[in-house]
């Protein structure tokens, strides 16, 4: 459940990392400020947690968190392992989705590696390095698997077909996520290939608002989404008191949702997780991200291992029904609570109360 940040140097990756993880890592106008991978936790704001808490006067609210990994800027050659970025690509293989930061802001004090602000060209340059990095991984694996296939190993032969398919896609300059079939995609995911991971392009712009049409079209062709965010402005807003920030946001017509929240939410959605909640009463209402398809006992184990070990049953109510009923007790009275066993597959938006004995 990790998000990786990629982009060219000085695109504002670390600025965005600081914004969403409330860190204070070094951000500077010279190239390659970030030398080693950085990790932080981003909170995923979910209004359902507040709704559940408000309905029952629960004071404490705990949002889901995801880990964010920031790496050095990628330069040409990174895909072949060169430079700081080349080394850092290994860190990205461990992540589940990528946030690709693209510069659009025009700040003369911050040099651009090509001396030209060109979002589509920058996106292409990074995507090429990711493709080359994947191609190299595929080649290494091909060398191993070819030997097995020659000696008649059936599994190796099957894998060889998939690897050939991946190599063909990558040689054509196409990220694996775009066209590869399910089996090839599954192999790519298992290998930690970068271009099979879902991507959100974040255009770091002076003004938020709609990203330019050419970048939107490019993102579409790459099976990716794009959001424009004024990272610099958002960082300034984050320094202010709530009231001052609200005034400034109104003046700048930024709307209700902080752009950074929208980016974290969109990135979280890329992970394709299921969110369930606990909050059948005080002291806290909390969001829990889990993999899709997880059963109730395994979900209980995320809360505490005792709950999985001693699982008896889960009392389940969809969050909207709980909010409408006003409390777990009232939901039970009106027969809206369901009793589910350990094999129940937890659904998006379920509120769970686990009955257990150890
Ligand atoms: N005007 C403006 N400047 C920004 C914005 N975002 C980042 N910067 C500046 O751009 C410079 C580079 O930002 P970083 O966040 O360090 O960029 P990076 O992508 O992490 O760069 P490396 O780690 O060097 O690869 C810093 O001087 C930032 O203050 C923005 O939205 N607007
Ligand atoms: Mg940086």
CSV table of C-alpha atoms and ligand atoms in Angstrom, one decimal:
chain,number,residue,atom,x,y,z
A,1,UNK,CA,0.0,0.0,0.0
A,2,UNK,CA,2.8,2.4,-0.8
A,3,UNK,CA,2.9,5.3,-3.3
A,4,UNK,CA,6.2,6.2,-5.1
A,5,UNK,CA,7.0,9.7,-6.3
A,6,UNK,CA,8.8,10.0,-9.6
A,7,UNK,CA,9.7,12.9,-11.9
A,8,UNK,CA,12.5,15.0,-13.3
A,9,UNK,CA,14.8,16.9,-10.9
A,10,UNK,CA,13.3,20.2,-9.6
A,11,UNK,CA,9.8,19.2,-10.6
A,12,UNK,CA,8.8,19.6,-6.9
A,13,UNK,CA,8.6,15.9,-5.8
A,14,UNK,CA,10.0,16.6,-2.4
A,15,UNK,CA,7.8,19.7,-2.1
A,16,UNK,CA,4.8,17.5,-2.7
A,17,UNK,CA,6.2,14.8,-0.4
A,18,UNK,CA,6.4,17.4,2.4
A,19,UNK,CA,2.9,18.7,1.7
A,20,UNK,CA,1.2,15.3,1.9
A,21,UNK,CA,3.3,13.7,4.6
A,22,UNK,CA,3.7,16.9,6.7
A,23,UNK,CA,7.5,16.3,6.6
A,24,UNK,CA,10.2,18.9,6.2
A,25,UNK,CA,12.7,17.2,3.9
A,26,UNK,CA,15.1,19.4,2.0
A,27,UNK,CA,13.6,21.3,-0.9
A,28,UNK,CA,16.0,23.4,-2.9
A,29,UNK,CA,16.3,25.2,-6.3
A,30,UNK,CA,19.4,23.3,-7.4
A,31,UNK,CA,19.2,19.9,-9.2
A,32,UNK,CA,19.3,16.6,-7.4
A,33,UNK,CA,18.6,17.9,-3.9
A,34,UNK,CA,17.2,14.5,-2.9
A,35,UNK,CA,20.1,12.0,-2.7
A,36,UNK,CA,18.5,9.0,-1.0
A,37,UNK,CA,14.9,7.7,-0.9
A,38,UNK,CA,12.7,9.3,1.8
A,39,UNK,CA,9.7,7.8,3.4
A,40,UNK,CA,6.7,9.3,5.1
A,41,UNK,CA,3.1,8.6,5.9
A,42,UNK,CA,0.2,10.5,4.2
A,43,UNK,CA,-3.2,10.7,5.7
A,44,UNK,CA,-6.1,9.9,3.4
A,45,UNK,CA,-8.9,12.3,4.3
A,46,UNK,CA,-12.2,10.4,4.2
A,47,UNK,CA,-15.4,12.3,5.0
A,48,UNK,CA,-17.1,9.0,6.0
A,49,UNK,CA,-15.0,8.8,9.1
A,50,UNK,CA,-16.3,12.2,10.3
A,51,UNK,CA,-19.9,11.2,9.4
A,52,UNK,CA,-19.6,8.0,11.5
A,53,UNK,CA,-18.1,10.0,14.3
A,54,UNK,CA,-20.5,12.9,14.2
A,55,UNK,CA,-23.5,10.7,14.2
A,56,UNK,CA,-22.4,9.1,17.4
A,57,UNK,CA,-20.6,11.9,19.1
A,58,UNK,CA,-17.3,10.1,18.9
A,59,UNK,CA,-14.4,12.5,19.6
A,60,UNK,CA,-11.4,10.8,18.0
A,61,UNK,CA,-11.2,10.3,14.3
A,62,UNK,CA,-8.4,8.3,12.7
A,63,UNK,CA,-7.9,8.4,9.0
A,64,UNK,CA,-6.3,5.7,6.8
A,65,UNK,CA,-2.6,6.3,6.1
A,66,UNK,CA,-0.4,5.2,3.2
A,67,UNK,CA,3.3,5.3,2.9
A,68,UNK,CA,4.9,7.6,0.4
A,69,UNK,CA,8.4,7.1,-1.0
A,70,UNK,CA,10.2,10.1,-2.5
A,71,UNK,CA,13.3,9.4,-4.7
A,72,UNK,CA,16.0,11.5,-6.4
A,73,UNK,CA,15.1,13.0,-9.8
A,74,UNK,CA,15.4,10.7,-12.8
A,75,UNK,CA,17.8,11.8,-15.5
A,76,UNK,CA,18.6,10.2,-18.9
A,77,UNK,CA,20.3,6.9,-18.2
A,78,UNK,CA,18.4,6.2,-15.0
A,79,UNK,CA,16.6,3.4,-16.7
A,80,UNK,CA,20.0,1.7,-17.3
A,81,UNK,CA,20.9,2.2,-13.6
A,82,UNK,CA,22.9,5.4,-14.0
A,83,UNK,CA,23.0,8.2,-11.4
A,84,UNK,CA,21.1,8.6,-8.2
A,85,UNK,CA,17.8,8.0,-9.9
A,86,UNK,CA,19.0,4.7,-11.3
A,87,UNK,CA,19.8,3.4,-7.9
A,88,UNK,CA,16.5,4.7,-6.5
A,89,UNK,CA,14.3,2.9,-9.1
A,90,UNK,CA,14.7,-0.3,-7.0
A,91,UNK,CA,12.8,1.5,-4.2
A,92,UNK,CA,10.0,2.2,-6.6
A,93,UNK,CA,9.6,-1.5,-7.5
A,94,UNK,CA,8.4,-2.1,-4.0
A,95,UNK,CA,5.6,0.4,-4.3
A,96,UNK,CA,2.0,-0.2,-5.5
A,97,UNK,CA,1.3,2.9,-7.5
A,98,UNK,CA,3.2,6.0,-8.8
A,99,UNK,CA,2.7,9.7,-8.5
A,100,UNK,CA,4.5,11.2,-11.4
A,101,UNK,CA,5.3,14.9,-10.7
A,102,UNK,CA,5.6,17.1,-13.8
A,103,UNK,CA,6.7,20.7,-13.6
A,104,UNK,CA,4.6,23.5,-15.1
A,105,UNK,CA,5.5,26.3,-12.6
A,106,UNK,CA,7.6,29.1,-14.0
A,107,UNK,CA,10.1,30.1,-11.4
A,108,UNK,CA,13.3,31.6,-12.9
A,109,UNK,CA,15.2,30.8,-9.7
A,110,UNK,CA,14.6,27.1,-10.2
A,111,UNK,CA,16.6,25.8,-13.2
A,112,UNK,CA,14.8,23.3,-15.5
A,113,UNK,CA,17.1,20.5,-16.8
A,114,UNK,CA,16.3,21.4,-20.4
A,115,UNK,CA,15.8,25.1,-19.8
A,116,UNK,CA,12.2,24.8,-21.1
A,117,UNK,CA,8.9,24.2,-19.3
A,118,UNK,CA,7.3,21.5,-21.4
A,119,UNK,CA,5.1,19.1,-19.4
A,120,UNK,CA,4.4,16.5,-22.1
A,121,UNK,CA,8.1,16.3,-23.0
A,122,UNK,CA,9.0,15.9,-19.3
A,123,UNK,CA,6.4,13.2,-18.8
A,124,UNK,CA,7.7,11.4,-21.9
A,125,UNK,CA,11.3,11.6,-20.7
A,126,UNK,CA,10.5,10.0,-17.4
A,127,UNK,CA,8.2,7.4,-18.9
A,128,UNK,CA,11.0,6.4,-21.2
A,129,UNK,CA,13.3,5.8,-18.3
A,130,UNK,CA,10.7,3.6,-16.6
A,131,UNK,CA,10.2,1.7,-19.8
A,132,UNK,CA,14.0,1.1,-20.2
A,133,UNK,CA,14.3,0.0,-16.6
A,134,UNK,CA,11.5,-2.5,-17.1
A,135,UNK,CA,13.0,-3.7,-20.4
A,136,UNK,CA,16.2,-4.4,-18.5
A,137,UNK,CA,14.5,-6.4,-15.9
A,138,UNK,CA,12.6,-8.4,-18.5
A,139,UNK,CA,15.9,-9.1,-20.3
A,140,UNK,CA,17.5,-10.4,-17.2
A,141,UNK,CA,14.6,-12.7,-16.5
A,142,UNK,CA,14.5,-13.9,-20.1
A,143,UNK,CA,18.1,-15.0,-19.8
A,144,UNK,CA,17.2,-17.2,-16.9
A,145,UNK,CA,13.9,-18.5,-18.2
A,146,UNK,CA,15.3,-19.3,-21.7
A,147,UNK,CA,17.6,-21.9,-20.1
A,148,UNK,CA,14.7,-23.6,-18.3
A,149,UNK,CA,12.5,-23.5,-21.5
A,150,UNK,CA,15.3,-25.2,-23.5
A,151,UNK,CA,15.4,-28.0,-21.1
A,152,UNK,CA,11.7,-28.5,-21.7
A,153,UNK,CA,10.3,-27.1,-18.4
A,154,UNK,CA,6.6,-26.3,-19.1
A,155,UNK,CA,6.3,-23.5,-16.6
A,156,UNK,CA,9.4,-21.9,-18.1
A,157,UNK,CA,8.0,-22.1,-21.6
A,158,UNK,CA,4.8,-20.5,-20.5
A,159,UNK,CA,6.7,-17.7,-18.8
A,160,UNK,CA,8.8,-17.2,-21.9
A,161,UNK,CA,5.7,-16.4,-24.0
A,162,UNK,CA,4.7,-13.8,-21.5
A,163,UNK,CA,8.1,-12.3,-21.2
A,164,UNK,CA,8.3,-12.1,-25.0
A,165,UNK,CA,5.0,-10.2,-25.0
A,166,UNK,CA,6.2,-7.8,-22.3
A,167,UNK,CA,9.5,-7.2,-24.3
A,168,UNK,CA,7.5,-6.5,-27.4
A,169,UNK,CA,5.3,-3.9,-25.7
A,170,UNK,CA,8.2,-2.2,-24.0
A,171,UNK,CA,10.3,-2.2,-27.2
A,172,UNK,CA,7.4,-0.4,-28.8
A,173,UNK,CA,7.6,2.2,-26.1
A,174,UNK,CA,4.3,1.2,-24.5
A,175,UNK,CA,3.9,0.9,-20.7
A,176,UNK,CA,2.8,-2.6,-19.6
A,177,UNK,CA,-0.3,-1.2,-18.0
A,178,UNK,CA,-1.7,0.0,-21.4
A,179,UNK,CA,-2.1,-3.2,-23.6
A,180,UNK,CA,-0.6,-6.3,-21.9
A,181,UNK,CA,-3.1,-9.1,-21.2
A,182,UNK,CA,-3.9,-10.3,-17.7
A,183,UNK,CA,-1.3,-13.0,-17.5
A,184,UNK,CA,1.5,-10.8,-18.7
A,185,UNK,CA,0.3,-8.1,-16.4
A,186,UNK,CA,0.3,-10.4,-13.4
A,187,UNK,CA,3.9,-11.5,-14.2
A,188,UNK,CA,4.9,-7.9,-14.6
A,189,UNK,CA,3.4,-7.1,-11.2
A,190,UNK,CA,5.2,-10.0,-9.6
A,191,UNK,CA,8.5,-8.8,-11.1
A,192,UNK,CA,7.9,-5.3,-9.7
A,193,UNK,CA,7.9,-3.8,-13.1
A,194,UNK,CA,7.3,0.0,-12.9
A,195,UNK,CA,5.1,0.5,-16.0
A,196,UNK,CA,2.5,-1.9,-14.9
A,197,UNK,CA,1.8,0.1,-11.8
A,198,UNK,CA,-1.1,2.6,-11.9
A,199,UNK,CA,0.0,6.2,-12.3
A,200,UNK,CA,-1.3,9.6,-11.4
A,201,UNK,CA,0.3,12.5,-13.1
A,202,UNK,CA,0.4,15.6,-10.9
A,203,UNK,CA,1.1,18.8,-12.8
A,204,UNK,CA,2.8,21.1,-10.5
A,205,UNK,CA,1.4,24.4,-11.8
A,206,UNK,CA,1.3,28.0,-10.8
A,207,UNK,CA,-2.5,27.9,-11.0
A,208,UNK,CA,-4.5,24.8,-10.3
A,209,UNK,CA,-7.5,24.2,-12.6
A,210,UNK,CA,-7.7,21.9,-15.6
A,211,UNK,CA,-4.5,20.5,-16.9
A,212,UNK,CA,-3.7,21.4,-20.6
A,213,UNK,CA,-5.4,19.3,-23.2
A,214,UNK,CA,-2.2,17.9,-24.6
A,215,UNK,CA,-1.1,16.5,-21.3
A,216,UNK,CA,-4.6,15.2,-20.6
A,217,UNK,CA,-4.5,13.4,-24.0
A,218,UNK,CA,-1.0,12.0,-23.2
A,219,UNK,CA,-2.2,10.8,-19.8
A,220,UNK,CA,-5.2,9.1,-21.4
A,221,UNK,CA,-3.1,7.4,-24.0
A,222,UNK,CA,-1.0,6.0,-21.1
A,223,UNK,CA,-4.0,4.8,-19.2
A,224,UNK,CA,-3.3,7.3,-16.4
A,225,UNK,CA,-5.0,10.2,-14.7
A,226,UNK,CA,-3.8,13.7,-14.3
A,227,UNK,CA,-4.5,16.4,-11.7
A,228,UNK,CA,-3.1,19.9,-11.6
A,229,UNK,CA,-1.9,21.1,-8.2
A,230,UNK,CA,-0.1,24.3,-7.1
A,231,UNK,CA,2.3,22.6,-4.7
A,232,UNK,CA,4.1,25.9,-3.8
A,233,UNK,CA,0.8,27.6,-3.0
A,234,UNK,CA,-0.5,24.7,-1.0
A,235,UNK,CA,2.7,24.5,1.1
A,236,UNK,CA,2.1,28.2,1.9
A,237,UNK,CA,-1.5,27.6,2.8
A,238,UNK,CA,-0.4,24.7,5.1
A,239,UNK,CA,1.7,27.2,7.1
A,240,UNK,CA,-1.3,29.4,7.9
A,241,UNK,CA,-4.0,29.1,10.5
A,242,UNK,CA,-7.2,27.5,9.3
A,243,UNK,CA,-8.9,30.8,9.1
A,244,UNK,CA,-6.1,32.6,7.2
A,245,UNK,CA,-5.9,29.6,4.9
A,246,UNK,CA,-9.6,29.7,4.2
A,247,UNK,CA,-9.5,33.4,3.4
A,248,UNK,CA,-6.6,33.0,1.1
A,249,UNK,CA,-8.1,29.9,-0.6
A,250,UNK,CA,-11.4,31.9,-1.1
A,251,UNK,CA,-9.4,34.8,-2.6
A,252,UNK,CA,-7.6,32.4,-5.0
A,253,UNK,CA,-10.8,30.5,-5.7
A,254,UNK,CA,-9.3,27.2,-4.7
A,255,UNK,CA,-12.6,25.8,-3.6
A,256,UNK,CA,-13.3,23.7,-0.4
A,257,UNK,CA,-11.1,20.7,-0.9
A,258,UNK,CA,-7.4,21.4,-0.5
A,259,UNK,CA,-5.8,20.3,-3.8
A,260,UNK,CA,-3.4,18.2,-1.8
A,261,UNK,CA,-6.3,16.2,-0.3
A,262,UNK,CA,-7.7,15.6,-3.8
A,263,UNK,CA,-4.3,14.3,-4.9
A,264,UNK,CA,-3.9,11.9,-2.0
A,265,UNK,CA,-7.5,10.6,-2.5
A,266,UNK,CA,-6.9,10.1,-6.2
A,267,UNK,CA,-3.6,8.3,-5.5
A,268,UNK,CA,-5.3,6.1,-2.8
A,269,UNK,CA,-7.9,5.1,-5.3
A,270,UNK,CA,-5.2,3.9,-7.7
A,271,UNK,CA,-4.2,1.4,-5.0
A,272,UNK,CA,-7.7,-0.2,-5.5
A,273,UNK,CA,-8.1,-1.0,-1.8
A,274,UNK,CA,-11.2,-1.5,0.2
A,275,UNK,CA,-11.8,0.8,3.1
A,276,UNK,CA,-13.8,-0.5,6.1
A,277,UNK,CA,-14.5,1.3,9.4
A,278,UNK,CA,-14.6,0.7,13.1
A,279,UNK,CA,-16.6,3.1,15.3
A,280,UNK,CA,-19.5,1.4,17.0
A,281,UNK,CA,-19.1,4.0,19.7
A,282,UNK,CA,-16.4,6.0,21.5
A,283,UNK,CA,-13.4,6.4,21.8
A,284,UNK,CA,-12.7,6.5,18.1
A,285,UNK,CA,-14.0,6.1,14.5
A,286,UNK,CA,-11.3,4.8,12.2
A,287,UNK,CA,-10.8,4.0,8.5
A,288,UNK,CA,-8.9,0.8,7.7
A,289,UNK,CA,-7.5,0.1,4.2
A,290,UNK,CA,-7.3,-3.5,3.2
A,291,UNK,CA,-6.7,-5.5,0.0
A,292,UNK,CA,-9.8,-6.2,-2.0
A,293,UNK,CA,-11.3,-9.6,-1.3
A,294,UNK,CA,-10.1,-9.9,2.3
A,295,UNK,CA,-12.3,-12.0,4.6
A,296,UNK,CA,-13.7,-10.7,8.0
A,297,UNK,CA,-11.2,-12.6,10.1
A,298,UNK,CA,-8.3,-11.3,8.1
A,299,UNK,CA,-9.7,-7.8,8.3
A,300,UNK,CA,-10.0,-8.2,12.0
A,301,UNK,CA,-6.4,-9.1,12.1
A,302,UNK,CA,-5.5,-5.7,10.8
A,303,UNK,CA,-7.0,-4.2,13.9
A,304,UNK,CA,-5.3,-6.6,16.3
A,305,UNK,CA,-4.0,-10.1,16.0
A,306,UNK,CA,-6.1,-11.2,18.9
A,307,UNK,CA,-9.2,-10.3,17.0
A,308,UNK,CA,-8.2,-12.6,14.1
A,309,UNK,CA,-7.1,-15.4,16.4
A,310,UNK,CA,-10.2,-15.4,18.6
A,311,UNK,CA,-12.7,-14.3,15.9
A,312,UNK,CA,-16.3,-15.3,16.6
A,313,UNK,CA,-18.3,-13.1,14.3
A,314,UNK,CA,-18.4,-9.7,12.8
A,315,UNK,CA,-21.4,-7.4,13.2
A,316,UNK,CA,-21.6,-5.4,10.0
A,317,UNK,CA,-23.5,-2.4,8.8
A,318,UNK,CA,-22.9,-0.2,5.8
A,319,UNK,CA,-21.7,3.2,7.0
A,320,UNK,CA,-24.6,5.2,5.5
A,321,UNK,CA,-27.1,2.9,7.4
A,322,UNK,CA,-25.2,3.4,10.6
A,323,UNK,CA,-25.2,7.2,10.1
A,324,UNK,CA,-28.9,7.2,9.4
A,325,UNK,CA,-29.7,5.0,12.4
A,326,UNK,CA,-27.5,7.2,14.7
A,327,UNK,CA,-25.9,4.3,16.7
A,328,UNK,CA,-24.9,0.7,16.5
A,329,UNK,CA,-27.7,-0.1,19.1
A,330,UNK,CA,-30.3,1.6,17.0
A,331,UNK,CA,-29.1,-0.2,13.8
A,332,UNK,CA,-29.4,-3.5,15.7
A,333,UNK,CA,-32.9,-2.6,16.9
A,334,UNK,CA,-34.0,-1.9,13.3
A,335,UNK,CA,-32.4,-5.1,12.1
A,336,UNK,CA,-29.8,-3.4,10.0
A,337,UNK,CA,-26.9,-5.1,11.6
A,338,UNK,CA,-25.8,-8.3,9.9
A,339,UNK,CA,-24.0,-11.1,11.7
A,340,UNK,CA,-21.2,-12.4,9.4
A,341,UNK,CA,-18.8,-15.3,9.9
A,342,UNK,CA,-15.1,-15.4,9.2
A,343,UNK,CA,-15.5,-16.1,5.5
A,344,UNK,CA,-17.5,-13.0,4.8
A,345,UNK,CA,-15.7,-10.8,2.2
A,346,UNK,CA,-15.5,-7.3,3.6
A,347,UNK,CA,-17.2,-4.7,1.4
A,348,UNK,CA,-16.3,-1.1,0.7
A,349,UNK,CA,-17.8,1.2,3.4
A,350,UNK,CA,-18.7,-1.6,5.9
A,351,UNK,CA,-18.5,-0.7,9.6
A,352,UNK,CA,-17.4,-3.7,11.6
A,353,UNK,CA,-17.6,-4.6,15.2
A,354,UNK,CA,-15.7,-7.8,15.9
A,355,UNK,CA,-16.8,-10.3,18.5
A,356,UNK,CA,-13.9,-12.4,19.7
A,357,UNK,CA,-12.6,-14.5,22.6
A,358,UNK,CA,-9.1,-15.3,23.4
B,1,LIG,N1,7.2,28.6,-7.8
B,1,LIG,C1,7.2,27.4,-7.4
B,1,LIG,N2,8.3,26.8,-7.0
B,1,LIG,C2,8.2,25.5,-6.6
B,1,LIG,C3,7.0,24.7,-6.7
B,1,LIG,N3,7.3,23.5,-6.2
B,1,LIG,C4,8.6,23.4,-6.0
B,1,LIG,N4,9.2,24.6,-6.2
B,1,LIG,C5,10.6,24.9,-6.0
B,1,LIG,O1,11.3,24.1,-6.9
B,1,LIG,C6,12.6,23.7,-6.3
B,1,LIG,C7,12.7,22.2,-6.4
B,1,LIG,O2,11.7,21.6,-5.6
B,1,LIG,P1,12.0,20.2,-5.0
B,1,LIG,O3,10.7,19.8,-4.3
B,1,LIG,O4,13.3,20.1,-4.2
B,1,LIG,O5,12.1,19.3,-6.3
B,1,LIG,P2,12.5,17.8,-6.5
B,1,LIG,O6,11.6,17.3,-7.6
B,1,LIG,O7,12.3,17.1,-5.2
B,1,LIG,O8,14.0,17.9,-7.0
B,1,LIG,P3,15.2,16.9,-6.7
B,1,LIG,O9,15.1,16.2,-5.4
B,1,LIG,O10,16.4,17.8,-6.8
B,1,LIG,O11,15.2,15.9,-7.9
B,1,LIG,C8,12.5,24.3,-4.9
B,1,LIG,O12,13.3,25.5,-4.9
B,1,LIG,C9,11.1,24.5,-4.7
B,1,LIG,O13,10.9,25.6,-3.7
B,1,LIG,C10,5.8,25.4,-7.1
B,1,LIG,O14,4.7,24.9,-7.1
B,1,LIG,N5,6.0,26.7,-7.4
B,2,LIG,MG1,13.7,16.0,-4.1
